[in-house]
Coordinates of N, CA and C in Angstrom, one line a residue:
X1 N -10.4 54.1 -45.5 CA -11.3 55.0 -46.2 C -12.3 55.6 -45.1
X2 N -12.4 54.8 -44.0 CA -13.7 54.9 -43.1 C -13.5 56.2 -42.3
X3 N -11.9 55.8 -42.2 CA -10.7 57.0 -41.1 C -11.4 58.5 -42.0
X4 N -10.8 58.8 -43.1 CA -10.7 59.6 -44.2 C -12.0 60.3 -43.9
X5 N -13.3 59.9 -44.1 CA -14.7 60.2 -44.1 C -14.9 60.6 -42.9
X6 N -14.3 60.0 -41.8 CA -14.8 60.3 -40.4 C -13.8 61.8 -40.1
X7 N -12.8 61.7 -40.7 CA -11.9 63.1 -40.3 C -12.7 64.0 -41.3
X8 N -13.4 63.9 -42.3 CA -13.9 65.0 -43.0 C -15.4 65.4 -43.2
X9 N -16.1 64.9 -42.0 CA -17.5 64.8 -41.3 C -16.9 66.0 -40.0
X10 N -16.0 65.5 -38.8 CA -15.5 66.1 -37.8 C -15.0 67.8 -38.6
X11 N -14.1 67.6 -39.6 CA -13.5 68.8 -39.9 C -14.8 69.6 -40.1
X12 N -15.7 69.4 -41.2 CA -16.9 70.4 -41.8 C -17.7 70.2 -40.2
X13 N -18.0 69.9 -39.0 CA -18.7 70.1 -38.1 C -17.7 71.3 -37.5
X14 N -16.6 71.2 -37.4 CA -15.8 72.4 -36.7 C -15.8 73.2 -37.0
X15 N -15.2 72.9 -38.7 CA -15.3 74.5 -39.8 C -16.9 75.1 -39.3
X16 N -17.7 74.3 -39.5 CA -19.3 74.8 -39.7 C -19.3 75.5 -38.4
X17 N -18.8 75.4 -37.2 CA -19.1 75.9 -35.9 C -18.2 77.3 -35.7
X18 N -16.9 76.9 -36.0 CA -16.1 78.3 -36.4 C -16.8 78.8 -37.2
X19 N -17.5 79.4 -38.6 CA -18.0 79.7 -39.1 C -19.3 80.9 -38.6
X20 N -20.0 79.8 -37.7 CA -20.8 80.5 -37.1 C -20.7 81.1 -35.8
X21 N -19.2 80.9 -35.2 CA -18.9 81.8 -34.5 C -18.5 83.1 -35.0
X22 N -17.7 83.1 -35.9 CA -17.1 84.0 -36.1 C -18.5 85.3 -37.5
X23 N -19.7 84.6 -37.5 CA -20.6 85.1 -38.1 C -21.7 85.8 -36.9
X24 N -21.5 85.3 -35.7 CA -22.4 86.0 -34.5 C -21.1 86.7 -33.8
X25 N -20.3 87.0 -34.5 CA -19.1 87.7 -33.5 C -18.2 87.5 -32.3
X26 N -18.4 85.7 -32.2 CA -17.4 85.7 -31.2 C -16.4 85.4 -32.2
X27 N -14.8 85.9 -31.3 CA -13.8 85.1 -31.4 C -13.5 83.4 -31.0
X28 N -12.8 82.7 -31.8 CA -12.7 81.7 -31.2 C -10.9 81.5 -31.0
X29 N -10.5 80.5 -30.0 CA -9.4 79.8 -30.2 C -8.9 80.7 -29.2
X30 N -7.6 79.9 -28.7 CA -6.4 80.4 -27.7 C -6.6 81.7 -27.3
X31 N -5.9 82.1 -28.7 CA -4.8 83.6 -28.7 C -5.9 84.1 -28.0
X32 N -6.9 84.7 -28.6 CA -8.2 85.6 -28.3 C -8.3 85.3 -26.8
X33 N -8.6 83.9 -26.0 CA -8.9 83.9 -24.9 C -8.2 84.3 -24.0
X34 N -6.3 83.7 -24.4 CA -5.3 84.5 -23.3 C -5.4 85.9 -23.4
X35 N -5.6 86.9 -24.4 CA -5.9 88.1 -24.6 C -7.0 88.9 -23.5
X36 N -7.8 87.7 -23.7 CA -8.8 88.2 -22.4 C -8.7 88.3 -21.0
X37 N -7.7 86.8 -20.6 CA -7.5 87.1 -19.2 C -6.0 87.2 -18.9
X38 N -5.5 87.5 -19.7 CA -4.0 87.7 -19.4 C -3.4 89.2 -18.7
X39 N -4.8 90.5 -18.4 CA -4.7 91.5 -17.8 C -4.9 90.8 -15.9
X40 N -5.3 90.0 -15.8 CA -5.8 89.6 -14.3 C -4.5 88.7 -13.7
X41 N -3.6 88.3 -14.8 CA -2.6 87.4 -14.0 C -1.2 88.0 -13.9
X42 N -1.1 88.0 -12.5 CA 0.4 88.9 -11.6 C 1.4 88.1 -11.8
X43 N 2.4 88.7 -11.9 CA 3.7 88.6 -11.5 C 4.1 88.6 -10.1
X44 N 4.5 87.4 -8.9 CA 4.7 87.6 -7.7 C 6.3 87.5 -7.6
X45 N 6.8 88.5 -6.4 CA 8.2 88.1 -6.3 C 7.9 88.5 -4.9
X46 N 8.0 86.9 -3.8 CA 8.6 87.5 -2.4 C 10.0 86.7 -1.8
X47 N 10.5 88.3 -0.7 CA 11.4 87.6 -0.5 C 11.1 87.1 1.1
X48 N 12.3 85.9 1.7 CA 11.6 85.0 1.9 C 12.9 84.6 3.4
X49 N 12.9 84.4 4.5 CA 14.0 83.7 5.5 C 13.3 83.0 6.3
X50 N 14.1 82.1 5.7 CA 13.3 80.6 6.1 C 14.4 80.1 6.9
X51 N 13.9 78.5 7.8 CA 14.7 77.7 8.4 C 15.2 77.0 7.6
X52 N 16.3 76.2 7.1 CA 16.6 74.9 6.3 C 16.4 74.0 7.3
X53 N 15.7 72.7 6.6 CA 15.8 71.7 7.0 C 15.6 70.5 6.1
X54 N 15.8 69.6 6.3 CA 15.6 68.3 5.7 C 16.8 67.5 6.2
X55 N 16.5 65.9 5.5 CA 16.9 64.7 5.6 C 18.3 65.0 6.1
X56 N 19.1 65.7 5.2 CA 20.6 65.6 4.8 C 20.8 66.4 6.2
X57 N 20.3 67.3 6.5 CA 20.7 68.2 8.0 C 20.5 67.3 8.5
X58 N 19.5 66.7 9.0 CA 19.0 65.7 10.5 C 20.3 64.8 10.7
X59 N 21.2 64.1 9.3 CA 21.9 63.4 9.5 C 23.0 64.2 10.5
X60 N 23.6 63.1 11.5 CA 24.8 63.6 12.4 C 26.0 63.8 11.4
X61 N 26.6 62.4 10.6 CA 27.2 62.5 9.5 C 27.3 63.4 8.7
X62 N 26.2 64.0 8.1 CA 26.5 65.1 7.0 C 27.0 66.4 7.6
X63 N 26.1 66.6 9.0 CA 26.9 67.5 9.9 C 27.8 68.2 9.8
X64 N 28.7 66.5 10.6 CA 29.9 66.5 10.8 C 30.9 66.7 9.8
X65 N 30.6 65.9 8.2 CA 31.0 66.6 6.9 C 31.2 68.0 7.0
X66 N 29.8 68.3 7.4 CA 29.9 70.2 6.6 C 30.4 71.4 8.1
X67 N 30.9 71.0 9.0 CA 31.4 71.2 9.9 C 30.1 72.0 10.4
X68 N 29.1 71.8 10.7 CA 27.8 71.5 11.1 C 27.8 71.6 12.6
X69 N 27.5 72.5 13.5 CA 27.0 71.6 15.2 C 25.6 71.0 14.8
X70 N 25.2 70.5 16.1 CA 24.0 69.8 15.9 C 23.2 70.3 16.8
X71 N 23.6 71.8 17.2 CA 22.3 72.7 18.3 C 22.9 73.9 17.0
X72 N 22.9 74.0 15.9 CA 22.9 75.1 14.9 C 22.3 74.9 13.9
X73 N 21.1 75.9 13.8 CA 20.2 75.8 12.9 C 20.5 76.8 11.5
X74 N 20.5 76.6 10.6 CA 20.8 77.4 9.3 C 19.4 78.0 8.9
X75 N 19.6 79.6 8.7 CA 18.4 80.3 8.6 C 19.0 81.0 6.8
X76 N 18.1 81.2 6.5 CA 18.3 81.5 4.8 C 17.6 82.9 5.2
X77 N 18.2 84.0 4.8 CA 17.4 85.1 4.6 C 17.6 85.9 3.1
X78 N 16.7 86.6 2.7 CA 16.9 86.9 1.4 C 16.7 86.4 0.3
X79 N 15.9 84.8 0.6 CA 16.2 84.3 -0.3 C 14.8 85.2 -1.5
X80 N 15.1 85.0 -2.7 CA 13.9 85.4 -3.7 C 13.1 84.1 -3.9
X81 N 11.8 84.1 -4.2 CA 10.9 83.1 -4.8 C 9.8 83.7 -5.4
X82 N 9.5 83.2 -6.8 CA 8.8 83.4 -7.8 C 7.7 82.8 -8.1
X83 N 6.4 83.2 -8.5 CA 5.0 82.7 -8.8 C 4.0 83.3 -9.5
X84 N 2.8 83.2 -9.5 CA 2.2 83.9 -9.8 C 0.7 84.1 -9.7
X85 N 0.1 84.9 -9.8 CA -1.2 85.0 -8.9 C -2.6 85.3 -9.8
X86 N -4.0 85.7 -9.2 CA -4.9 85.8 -10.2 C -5.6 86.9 -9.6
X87 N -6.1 88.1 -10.2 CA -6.8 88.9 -9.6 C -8.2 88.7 -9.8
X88 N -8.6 88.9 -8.5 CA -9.8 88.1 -8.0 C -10.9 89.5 -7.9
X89 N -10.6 90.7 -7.2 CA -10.8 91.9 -6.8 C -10.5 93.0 -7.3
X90 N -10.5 93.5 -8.7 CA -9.9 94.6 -9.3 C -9.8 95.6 -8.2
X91 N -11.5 96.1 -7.5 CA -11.5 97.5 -7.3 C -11.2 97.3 -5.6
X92 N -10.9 96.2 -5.2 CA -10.3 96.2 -3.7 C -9.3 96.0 -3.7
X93 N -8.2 95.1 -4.7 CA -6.7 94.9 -5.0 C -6.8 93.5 -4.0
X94 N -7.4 92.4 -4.5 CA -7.3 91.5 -3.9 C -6.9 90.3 -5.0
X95 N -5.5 89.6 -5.0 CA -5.1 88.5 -5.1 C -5.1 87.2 -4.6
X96 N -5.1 86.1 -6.1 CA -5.0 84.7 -5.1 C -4.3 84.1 -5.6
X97 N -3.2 83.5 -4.7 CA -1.8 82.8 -5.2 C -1.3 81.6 -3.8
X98 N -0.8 80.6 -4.9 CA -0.2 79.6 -4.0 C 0.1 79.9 -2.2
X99 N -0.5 79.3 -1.3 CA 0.2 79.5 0.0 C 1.5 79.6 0.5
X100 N 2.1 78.5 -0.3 CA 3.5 77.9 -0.2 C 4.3 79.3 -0.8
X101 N 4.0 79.8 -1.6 CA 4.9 81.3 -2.3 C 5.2 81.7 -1.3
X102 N 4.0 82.9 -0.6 CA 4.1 83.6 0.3 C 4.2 83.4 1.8
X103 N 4.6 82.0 2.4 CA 3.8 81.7 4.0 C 5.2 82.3 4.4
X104 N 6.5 82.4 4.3 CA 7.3 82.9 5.0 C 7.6 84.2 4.3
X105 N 7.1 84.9 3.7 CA 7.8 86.2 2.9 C 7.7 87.2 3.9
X106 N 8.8 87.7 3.8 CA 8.9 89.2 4.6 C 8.8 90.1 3.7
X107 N 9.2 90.4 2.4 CA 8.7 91.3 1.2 C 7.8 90.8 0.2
X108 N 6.4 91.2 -0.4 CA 5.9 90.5 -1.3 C 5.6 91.9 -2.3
X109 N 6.1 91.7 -3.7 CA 5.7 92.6 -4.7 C 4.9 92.0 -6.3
X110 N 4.4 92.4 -6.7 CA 3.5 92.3 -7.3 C 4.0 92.8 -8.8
X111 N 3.7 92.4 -9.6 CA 4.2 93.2 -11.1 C 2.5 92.6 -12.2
X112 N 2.0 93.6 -12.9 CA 0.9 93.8 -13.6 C 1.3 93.1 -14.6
X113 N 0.5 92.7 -15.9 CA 1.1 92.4 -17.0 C 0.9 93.6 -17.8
X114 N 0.8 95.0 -17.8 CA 1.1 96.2 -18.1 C 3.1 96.3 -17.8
X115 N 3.6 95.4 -16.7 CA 5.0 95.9 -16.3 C 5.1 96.9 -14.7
X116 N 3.6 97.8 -14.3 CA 3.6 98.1 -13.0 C 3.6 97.3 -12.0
X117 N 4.7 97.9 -10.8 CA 5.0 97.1 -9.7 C 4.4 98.3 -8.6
X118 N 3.9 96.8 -7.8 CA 3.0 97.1 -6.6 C 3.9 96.0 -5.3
X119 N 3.6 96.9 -4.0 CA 3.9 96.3 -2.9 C 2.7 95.5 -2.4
X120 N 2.3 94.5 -1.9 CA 1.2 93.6 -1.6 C 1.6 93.1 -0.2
X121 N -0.1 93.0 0.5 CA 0.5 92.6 1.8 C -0.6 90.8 1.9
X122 N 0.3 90.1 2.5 CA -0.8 88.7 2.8 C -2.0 89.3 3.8
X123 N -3.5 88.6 3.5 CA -3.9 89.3 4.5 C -4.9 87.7 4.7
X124 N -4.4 86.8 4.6 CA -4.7 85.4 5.1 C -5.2 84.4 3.9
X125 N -4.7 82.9 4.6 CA -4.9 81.9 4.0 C -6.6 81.9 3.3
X126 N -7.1 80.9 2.2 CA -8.5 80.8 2.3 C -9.0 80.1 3.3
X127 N -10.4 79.9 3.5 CA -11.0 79.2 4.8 C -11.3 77.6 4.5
X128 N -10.9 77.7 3.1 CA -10.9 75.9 3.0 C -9.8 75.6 3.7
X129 N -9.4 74.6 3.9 CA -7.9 74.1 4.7 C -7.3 73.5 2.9
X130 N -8.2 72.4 2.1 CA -7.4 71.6 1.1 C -7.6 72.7 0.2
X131 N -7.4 73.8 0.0 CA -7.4 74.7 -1.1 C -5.6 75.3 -1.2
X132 N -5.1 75.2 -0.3 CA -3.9 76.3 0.0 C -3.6 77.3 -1.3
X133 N -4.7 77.9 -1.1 CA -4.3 79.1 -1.5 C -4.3 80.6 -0.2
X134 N -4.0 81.3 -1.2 CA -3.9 82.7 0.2 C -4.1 84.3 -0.4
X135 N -4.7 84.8 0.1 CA -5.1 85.9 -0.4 C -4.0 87.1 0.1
X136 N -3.7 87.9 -1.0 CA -2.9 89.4 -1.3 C -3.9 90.5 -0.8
X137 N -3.4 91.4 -1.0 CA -4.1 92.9 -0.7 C -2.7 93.4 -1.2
X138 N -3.3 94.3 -2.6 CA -2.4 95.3 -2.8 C -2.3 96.9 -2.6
X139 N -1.4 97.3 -2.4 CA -1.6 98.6 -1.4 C -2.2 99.3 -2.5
X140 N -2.1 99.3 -3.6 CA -2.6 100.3 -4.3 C -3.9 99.6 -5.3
X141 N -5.7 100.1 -4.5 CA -6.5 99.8 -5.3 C -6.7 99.8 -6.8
X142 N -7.8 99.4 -6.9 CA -8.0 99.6 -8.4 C -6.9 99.4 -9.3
X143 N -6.6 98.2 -9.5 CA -5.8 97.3 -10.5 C -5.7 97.3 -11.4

């Protein structure tokens, strides 16, 4: 019974709060909020030729498995990788997105949540070191 009373104390305090949000004009809840910032968040696509490496390479064994030399390094070019960024800078066309996305991309493009695609160039890491993020510049201002 105690449960019962205490869930319908909390409900009439939230009702009563929605209420008077929605009586001084704010919206409240989710939907409304993603509506609000869902124009600032990009679509990234770069592409990307990287070195492979890891454990399974280092091994001589697996090497020798995959008919491997061991002075041949395997370079990936083309590969695609996917992310996504936040606009920070409408009227200078400045993004900020994961470091790890873009630190090897040779092509970086940008897509609006309108569906417009933009070319973007890195134009450096932030100046925190534990932040790894990195800042965009899209060629075309005013976002």
């Amino acid at each position: 019974m105690l449960k019962i009373v205490g869930f319908l104390i909390i409900a009439g305090i939230l009702g009563a709060t929605g209420q008077y949000a929605k009586a001084a004009g704010l919206e409240t809840g989710l939907p409304s909020m993603l509506a609000q910032v869902r124009p600032a968040v990009v679509s990234i696509r770069a592409v990307v030729s990287e070195i492979t490496t890891g454990d399974a390479l280092d091994d001589p064994n697996i090497r020798k498995a995959l008919g491997i030399p061991q002075d041949v390094l395997i370079v990936q070019s083309g590969v695609v990788v996917t992310g996504s960024g936040v606009i920070v800078d409408r009227e200078n066309g400045y993004i900020v997105t994961n470091s790890h996305l873009i630190a090897n991309a040779d092509d970086i493009s940008i897509t609006l949540a309108d569906g417009k695609g933009y070319q973007a160039d890195r134009v450096g890491a932030m100046r925190r070191p534990i932040s790894q993020l990195s800042r965009l510049k899209c060629q075309i201002c005013r976002l």
